[in-house]
PDB file of C-alpha atoms in Angstrom:
ATOM      1  CA  MET H   1       0.187   0.208   0.134  1.00 97.00           C
ATOM      2  CA  ARG H   2       1.551   3.462  -1.052  1.00 98.00           C
ATOM      3  CA  ILE H   3       0.281   6.141   1.334  1.00 98.00           C
ATOM      4  CA  LEU H   4       0.802  10.049   0.579  1.00 99.00           C
ATOM      5  CA  ALA H   5       1.038  11.335   3.693  1.00 99.00           C
ATOM      6  CA  ALA H   6       0.162  15.213   4.331  1.00 98.00           C
ATOM      7  CA  SER H   7      -0.669  17.817   6.695  1.00 98.00           C
ATOM      8  CA  ASP H   8      -1.093  21.515   7.680  1.00 94.00           C
ATOM      9  CA  LEU H   9      -3.271  22.288   4.398  1.00 95.00           C
ATOM     10  CA  HIS H  10      -4.798  25.141   6.186  1.00 92.00           C
ATOM     11  CA  GLY H  11      -6.726  25.449   3.336  1.00 90.00           C
ATOM     12  CA  SER H  12      -4.568  26.195   0.942  1.00 92.00           C
ATOM     13  CA  THR H  13      -5.802  25.075  -2.894  1.00 90.00           C
ATOM     14  CA  LYS H  14      -2.115  25.481  -3.952  1.00 94.00           C
ATOM     15  CA  GLY H  15      -1.619  22.150  -1.299  1.00 95.00           C
ATOM     16  CA  VAL H  16      -4.834  20.743  -2.771  1.00 93.00           C
ATOM     17  CA  SER H  17      -3.085  21.491  -6.046  1.00 95.00           C
ATOM     18  CA  ARG H  18       0.327  19.790  -4.965  1.00 97.00           C
ATOM     19  CA  LEU H  19      -1.951  17.033  -2.908  1.00 96.00           C
ATOM     20  CA  LEU H  20      -3.340  15.898  -6.846  1.00 96.00           C
ATOM     21  CA  GLU H  21       0.122  16.743  -8.305  1.00 98.00           C
ATOM     22  CA  TYR H  22       1.546  13.700  -5.963  1.00 98.00           C
ATOM     23  CA  VAL H  23      -1.580  11.284  -5.866  1.00 98.00           C
ATOM     24  CA  TYR H  24      -0.877  10.693 -10.015  1.00 97.00           C
ATOM     25  CA  ARG H  25       2.471  10.738 -10.072  1.00 98.00           C
ATOM     26  CA  TYR H  26       3.350   8.729  -7.380  1.00 98.00           C
ATOM     27  CA  ASP H  27      -0.023   6.289  -7.983  1.00 98.00           C
ATOM     28  CA  ALA H  28      -0.678   6.477  -4.154  1.00 98.00           C
ATOM     29  CA  ASP H  29      -3.395   4.357  -2.624  1.00 98.00           C
ATOM     30  CA  LEU H  30      -4.692   6.806  -0.258  1.00 97.00           C
ATOM     31  CA  ILE H  31      -3.845  10.114   1.643  1.00 98.00           C
ATOM     32  CA  THR H  32      -3.326  11.097   5.246  1.00 98.00           C
ATOM     33  CA  LEU H  33      -4.059  14.587   6.669  1.00 96.00           C
ATOM     34  CA  SER H  34      -2.427  15.076   9.658  1.00 96.00           C
ATOM     35  CA  GLY H  35      -4.848  17.999  10.546  1.00 87.00           C
ATOM     36  CA  ASP H  36      -5.213  22.042   9.889  1.00 90.00           C
ATOM     37  CA  ILE H  37      -7.386  21.233   6.723  1.00 88.00           C
ATOM     38  CA  THR H  38      -8.542  24.326   7.191  1.00 84.00           C
ATOM     39  CA  HIS H  39      -7.175  28.268   8.713  1.00 83.00           C
ATOM     40  CA  PHE H  40      -9.879  28.508  11.247  1.00 81.00           C
ATOM     41  CA  GLY H  41     -11.935  27.690   7.921  1.00 74.00           C
ATOM     42  CA  LEU H  42     -15.557  26.492   7.456  1.00 70.00           C
ATOM     43  CA  GLY H  43     -17.024  22.907   8.035  1.00 71.00           C
ATOM     44  CA  ASP H  44     -18.724  23.391   4.880  1.00 70.00           C
ATOM     45  CA  HIS H  45     -15.953  24.229   2.705  1.00 74.00           C
ATOM     46  CA  VAL H  46     -14.149  20.616   3.100  1.00 78.00           C
ATOM     47  CA  ASP H  47     -16.473  18.852   0.664  1.00 75.00           C
ATOM     48  CA  ARG H  48     -15.431  21.494  -2.054  1.00 80.00           C
ATOM     49  CA  ILE H  49     -11.810  21.772  -0.948  1.00 82.00           C
ATOM     50  CA  PHE H  50     -11.396  17.874  -2.023  1.00 85.00           C
ATOM     51  CA  GLU H  51     -13.473  17.229  -4.837  1.00 85.00           C
ATOM     52  CA  PRO H  52     -10.594  16.981  -6.975  1.00 88.00           C
ATOM     53  CA  VAL H  53      -8.851  14.138  -4.729  1.00 91.00           C
ATOM     54  CA  PRO H  54      -9.731  10.960  -6.378  1.00 94.00           C
ATOM     55  CA  VAL H  55      -8.499   8.677  -3.611  1.00 96.00           C
ATOM     56  CA  GLU H  56      -9.662   8.485  -0.129  1.00 95.00           C
ATOM     57  CA  ILE H  57      -8.674  10.631   2.803  1.00 95.00           C
ATOM     58  CA  LEU H  58      -7.959   9.621   6.228  1.00 97.00           C
ATOM     59  CA  ALA H  59      -8.109  12.764   8.376  1.00 94.00           C
ATOM     60  CA  VAL H  60      -7.987  13.924  11.853  1.00 94.00           C
ATOM     61  CA  SER H  61      -8.110  18.034  12.834  1.00 89.00           C
ATOM     62  CA  GLY H  62      -5.579  20.218  14.193  1.00 89.00           C
ATOM     63  CA  ASN H  63      -5.711  23.405  16.160  1.00 84.00           C
ATOM     64  CA  CYS H  64      -6.744  25.313  13.015  1.00 85.00           C
ATOM     65  CA  ASP H  65      -9.748  23.393  12.677  1.00 82.00           C
ATOM     66  CA  PRO H  66     -12.725  24.777  14.616  1.00 76.00           C
ATOM     67  CA  LEU H  67     -15.000  22.497  15.723  1.00 80.00           C
ATOM     68  CA  ASP H  68     -16.971  22.999  12.336  1.00 76.00           C
ATOM     69  CA  VAL H  69     -14.662  21.583  10.162  1.00 78.00           C
ATOM     70  CA  SER H  70     -14.256  18.328  12.754  1.00 74.00           C
ATOM     71  CA  HIS H  71     -18.074  17.592  12.509  1.00 74.00           C
ATOM     72  CA  ALA H  72     -17.033  18.509   8.394  1.00 76.00           C
ATOM     73  CA  LEU H  73     -14.953  15.121   8.536  1.00 77.00           C
ATOM     74  CA  GLY H  74     -18.020  13.225   9.866  1.00 75.00           C
ATOM     75  CA  THR H  75     -20.098  14.171   7.098  1.00 76.00           C
ATOM     76  CA  SER H  76     -17.528  14.825   4.189  1.00 77.00           C
ATOM     77  CA  SER H  77     -17.785  11.628   1.257  1.00 80.00           C
ATOM     78  CA  LYS H  78     -14.340  12.967   0.618  1.00 84.00           C
ATOM     79  CA  ILE H  79     -13.180  12.079   4.027  1.00 88.00           C
ATOM     80  CA  THR H  80     -12.949   9.015   6.626  1.00 93.00           C
ATOM     81  CA  PRO H  81     -12.263  10.673   9.819  1.00 89.00           C
ATOM     82  CA  LEU H  82      -9.983   9.143  12.289  1.00 90.00           C
ATOM     83  CA  ASN H  83     -10.745  11.716  15.461  1.00 85.00           C
ATOM     84  CA  GLY H  84     -11.049   8.635  17.797  1.00 83.00           C
ATOM     85  CA  ASN H  85     -11.612   6.107  15.470  1.00 86.00           C
ATOM     86  CA  ILE H  86     -10.451   2.974  13.773  1.00 90.00           C
ATOM     87  CA  VAL H  87     -10.331   2.002  10.454  1.00 94.00           C
ATOM     88  CA  LYS H  88      -8.683  -1.013   8.985  1.00 94.00           C
ATOM     89  CA  ARG H  89      -7.461  -0.673   5.583  1.00 96.00           C
ATOM     90  CA  THR H  90      -5.481  -3.630   3.272  1.00 94.00           C
ATOM     91  CA  GLY H  91      -4.977  -4.877   6.866  1.00 94.00           C
ATOM     92  CA  TRP H  92      -3.204  -2.223   8.374  1.00 96.00           C
ATOM     93  CA  HIS H  93      -5.504  -0.399  10.985  1.00 95.00           C
ATOM     94  CA  PHE H  94      -5.924   3.545  11.331  1.00 96.00           C
ATOM     95  CA  CYS H  95      -6.140   4.849  14.693  1.00 94.00           C
ATOM     96  CA  GLY H  96      -6.552   9.100  14.693  1.00 92.00           C
ATOM     97  CA  TYR H  97      -6.166  12.154  17.817  1.00 87.00           C
ATOM     98  CA  SER H  98      -6.939  15.212  17.039  1.00 82.00           C
ATOM     99  CA  TYR H  99      -6.027  18.059  18.789  1.00 65.00           C
ATOM    100  CA  GLN H 100      -9.649  19.038  20.102  1.00 61.00           C
ATOM    101  CA  ASP H 101      -9.868  15.724  21.979  1.00 59.00           C
ATOM    102  CA  MET H 102      -9.182  14.529  25.068  1.00 66.00           C
ATOM    103  CA  ALA H 103      -5.741  12.336  26.563  1.00 69.00           C
ATOM    104  CA  ILE H 104      -5.038  10.189  23.791  1.00 76.00           C
ATOM    105  CA  GLN H 105      -5.684   6.980  26.384  1.00 72.00           C
ATOM    106  CA  ASP H 106      -8.932   8.175  26.487  1.00 75.00           C
ATOM    107  CA  ILE H 107      -9.697   8.869  23.102  1.00 72.00           C
ATOM    108  CA  LEU H 108      -8.406   5.594  22.069  1.00 75.00           C
ATOM    109  CA  PRO H 109      -7.808   2.853  24.841  1.00 73.00           C
ATOM    110  CA  ILE H 110      -7.746   0.233  23.183  1.00 76.00           C
ATOM    111  CA  VAL H 111      -6.207  -0.569  19.870  1.00 84.00           C
ATOM    112  CA  PRO H 112      -4.793  -3.935  17.811  1.00 81.00           C
ATOM    113  CA  LYS H 113      -1.416  -4.376  19.142  1.00 80.00           C
ATOM    114  CA  GLU H 114       0.324  -4.945  15.063  1.00 86.00           C
ATOM    115  CA  LYS H 115      -0.171  -2.977  12.417  1.00 93.00           C
ATOM    116  CA  THR H 116      -1.307  -0.028  13.569  1.00 95.00           C
ATOM    117  CA  ILE H 117      -0.846   3.529  12.077  1.00 97.00           C
ATOM    118  CA  LEU H 118      -1.659   6.104  14.247  1.00 95.00           C
ATOM    119  CA  LEU H 119      -2.475   9.715  12.464  1.00 96.00           C
ATOM    120  CA  THR H 120      -1.774  12.336  14.790  1.00 95.00           C
ATOM    121  CA  HIS H 121      -1.813  16.649  14.758  1.00 93.00           C
ATOM    122  CA  VAL H 122       0.869  17.002  17.631  1.00 93.00           C
ATOM    123  CA  PRO H 123       3.794  15.085  17.530  1.00 95.00           C
ATOM    124  CA  PRO H 124       5.013  12.905  20.788  1.00 95.00           C
ATOM    125  CA  ARG H 125       6.968  15.020  23.227  1.00 95.00           C
ATOM    126  CA  GLY H 126      10.427  14.890  21.951  1.00 95.00           C
ATOM    127  CA  ILE H 127      10.177  14.192  18.635  1.00 96.00           C
ATOM    128  CA  LEU H 128      10.436  15.997  15.650  1.00 96.00           C
ATOM    129  CA  ASP H 129       8.664  18.121  18.068  1.00 92.00           C
ATOM    130  CA  LYS H 130      11.094  21.128  18.569  1.00 92.00           C
ATOM    131  CA  THR H 131      10.586  24.938  17.598  1.00 91.00           C
ATOM    132  CA  ALA H 132      12.551  28.214  18.657  1.00 89.00           C
ATOM    133  CA  THR H 133      11.107  27.622  22.156  1.00 91.00           C
ATOM    134  CA  GLY H 134      11.999  24.451  23.046  1.00 89.00           C
ATOM    135  CA  ASN H 135      10.061  21.212  22.933  1.00 90.00           C
ATOM    136  CA  ALA H 136       6.047  21.293  22.163  1.00 89.00           C
ATOM    137  CA  GLY H 137       4.922  17.250  21.572  1.00 89.00           C
ATOM    138  CA  ASP H 138       2.407  15.804  23.789  1.00 89.00           C
ATOM    139  CA  GLY H 139       3.325  12.866  26.773  1.00 90.00           C
ATOM    140  CA  ASN H 140       0.692  11.745  26.724  1.00 88.00           C
ATOM    141  CA  ILE H 141       1.441  10.137  23.071  1.00 91.00           C
ATOM    142  CA  ASN H 142       4.329   9.260  24.289  1.00 93.00           C
ATOM    143  CA  ARG H 143       2.626   6.770  27.140  1.00 90.00           C
ATOM    144  CA  TRP H 144       0.211   5.509  24.550  1.00 90.00           C
ATOM    145  CA  VAL H 145       3.297   4.464  21.849  1.00 92.00           C
ATOM    146  CA  ASP H 146       5.299   2.418  24.451  1.00 92.00           C
ATOM    147  CA  GLU H 147       2.161   0.792  25.283  1.00 90.00           C
ATOM    148  CA  PHE H 148       0.848   0.334  21.875  1.00 90.00           C
ATOM    149  CA  ALA H 149       3.398  -0.147  19.652  1.00 93.00           C
ATOM    150  CA  PRO H 150       1.923   1.335  16.261  1.00 95.00           C
ATOM    151  CA  ALA H 151       4.620   0.318  13.360  1.00 96.00           C
ATOM    152  CA  LEU H 152       4.107   3.959  12.237  1.00 97.00           C
ATOM    153  CA  VAL H 153       2.855   7.620  13.765  1.00 98.00           C
ATOM    154  CA  LEU H 154       2.396  10.126  11.085  1.00 98.00           C
ATOM    155  CA  THR H 155       1.784  14.020  12.655  1.00 97.00           C
ATOM    156  CA  GLY H 156       2.112  17.661  12.159  1.00 96.00           C
ATOM    157  CA  HIS H 157       1.339  20.837  13.122  1.00 93.00           C
ATOM    158  CA  ILE H 158       5.654  21.609  13.783  1.00 93.00           C
ATOM    159  CA  HIS H 159       6.167  23.128  10.396  1.00 93.00           C
ATOM    160  CA  GLU H 160       9.963  23.549  11.214  1.00 92.00           C
ATOM    161  CA  ALA H 161      10.135  19.891  12.087  1.00 92.00           C
ATOM    162  CA  ARG H 162       9.773  18.305   9.058  1.00 97.00           C
ATOM    163  CA  GLY H 163      11.381  14.839   9.308  1.00 98.00           C
ATOM    164  CA  MET H 164      11.586  11.030  10.051  1.00 98.00           C
ATOM    165  CA  GLU H 165      12.908   9.262  13.098  1.00 97.00           C
ATOM    166  CA  ARG H 166      12.910   5.805  14.275  1.00 96.00           C
ATOM    167  CA  HIS H 167      12.744   4.937  18.116  1.00 93.00           C
ATOM    168  CA  LYS H 168      12.240   1.372  19.321  1.00 90.00           C
ATOM    169  CA  ASN H 169       9.764  -0.620  16.361  1.00 91.00           C
ATOM    170  CA  THR H 170       7.955   2.276  15.418  1.00 96.00           C
ATOM    171  CA  VAL H 171       8.806   4.504  12.606  1.00 97.00           C
ATOM    172  CA  PHE H 172       8.160   8.812  13.251  1.00 98.00           C
ATOM    173  CA  VAL H 173       6.896  10.727  10.614  1.00 98.00           C
ATOM    174  CA  ASN H 174       6.221  14.596  10.068  1.00 98.00           C
ATOM    175  CA  PRO H 175       5.863  15.434   6.137  1.00 98.00           C
ATOM    176  CA  GLY H 176       6.511  18.827   6.615  1.00 97.00           C
ATOM    177  CA  PRO H 177       2.962  21.614   5.568  1.00 98.00           C
ATOM    178  CA  ILE H 178       1.361  20.387   2.390  1.00 98.00           C
ATOM    179  CA  ARG H 179       0.669  23.894   2.250  1.00 96.00           C
ATOM    180  CA  ASP H 180       4.292  24.479   0.901  1.00 97.00           C
ATOM    181  CA  GLY H 181       4.163  21.599  -1.189  1.00 97.00           C
ATOM    182  CA  MET H 182       5.629  19.641   1.167  1.00 98.00           C
ATOM    183  CA  ALA H 183       4.499  15.575   1.886  1.00 99.00           C
ATOM    184  CA  ALA H 184       5.827  11.954   2.520  1.00 99.00           C
ATOM    185  CA  VAL H 185       5.125   9.000   0.757  1.00 99.00           C
ATOM    186  CA  VAL H 186       4.929   5.978   2.748  1.00 98.00           C
ATOM    187  CA  ASP H 187       5.276   2.808   1.311  1.00 98.00           C
ATOM    188  CA  VAL H 188       3.813  -0.502   3.338  1.00 97.00           C
ATOM    189  CA  ASP H 189       4.532  -4.127   3.016  1.00 93.00           C
ATOM    190  CA  GLU H 190       1.965  -6.562   4.857  1.00 88.00           C
ATOM    191  CA  SER H 191       3.929  -6.767   7.928  1.00 85.00           C
ATOM    192  CA  CYS H 192       6.378  -3.602   7.987  1.00 89.00           C
ATOM    193  CA  ILE H 193       7.172   0.027   6.738  1.00 93.00           C
ATOM    194  CA  ARG H 194       9.032  -0.201   2.968  1.00 94.00           C
ATOM    195  CA  ASP H 195      10.621   2.980   2.461  1.00 96.00           C
ATOM    196  CA  VAL H 196       9.461   6.722   3.438  1.00 97.00           C
ATOM    197  CA  VAL H 197      10.565   9.429   0.564  1.00 98.00           C
ATOM    198  CA  PHE H 198       9.842  13.618   1.206  1.00 98.00           C
ATOM    199  CA  LEU H 199       8.290  15.503  -1.341  1.00 97.00           C
TER     200      LEU H 199
END
């Protein structure tokens, strides 16, 4: 399965154009969006923005997505919301934790301990979370990752922390803001993360 991982669209039409370009160029099976789909925009714009996208989008909301947007994700024909949900695609469990949710342990108390991919807007503390003023990650996510050991964690939020890190058996990826044309192609096979390429 080929995932086009993106985050931090902030309502950018240029960013949507890049998503379309990358989906076709890299033959992606699905898109993941790790929050900040809008920049304090309206929920009724969500379906319209993604109308031309030909593949499923799995998404969580971010701190720039008002509750109106979070609710719109649940009614969108283009987006499968992962805020506190688990879906299975090609043998992999995708689960999500949005910015507005309670502690991740309350939202996702039990998930499969194999072939799991977590989408979260905010990164774990100390992993792809460095800003000019220090670490900005969420320690609750670290504890959850330690317990459930997902194969892959896709984050966003910290635009300047684009990159990939591996801790224990988990690969962490911040694809960078798609509004600036940044994304990542993640290839997974039946049992592992095979490759990550930054765009």
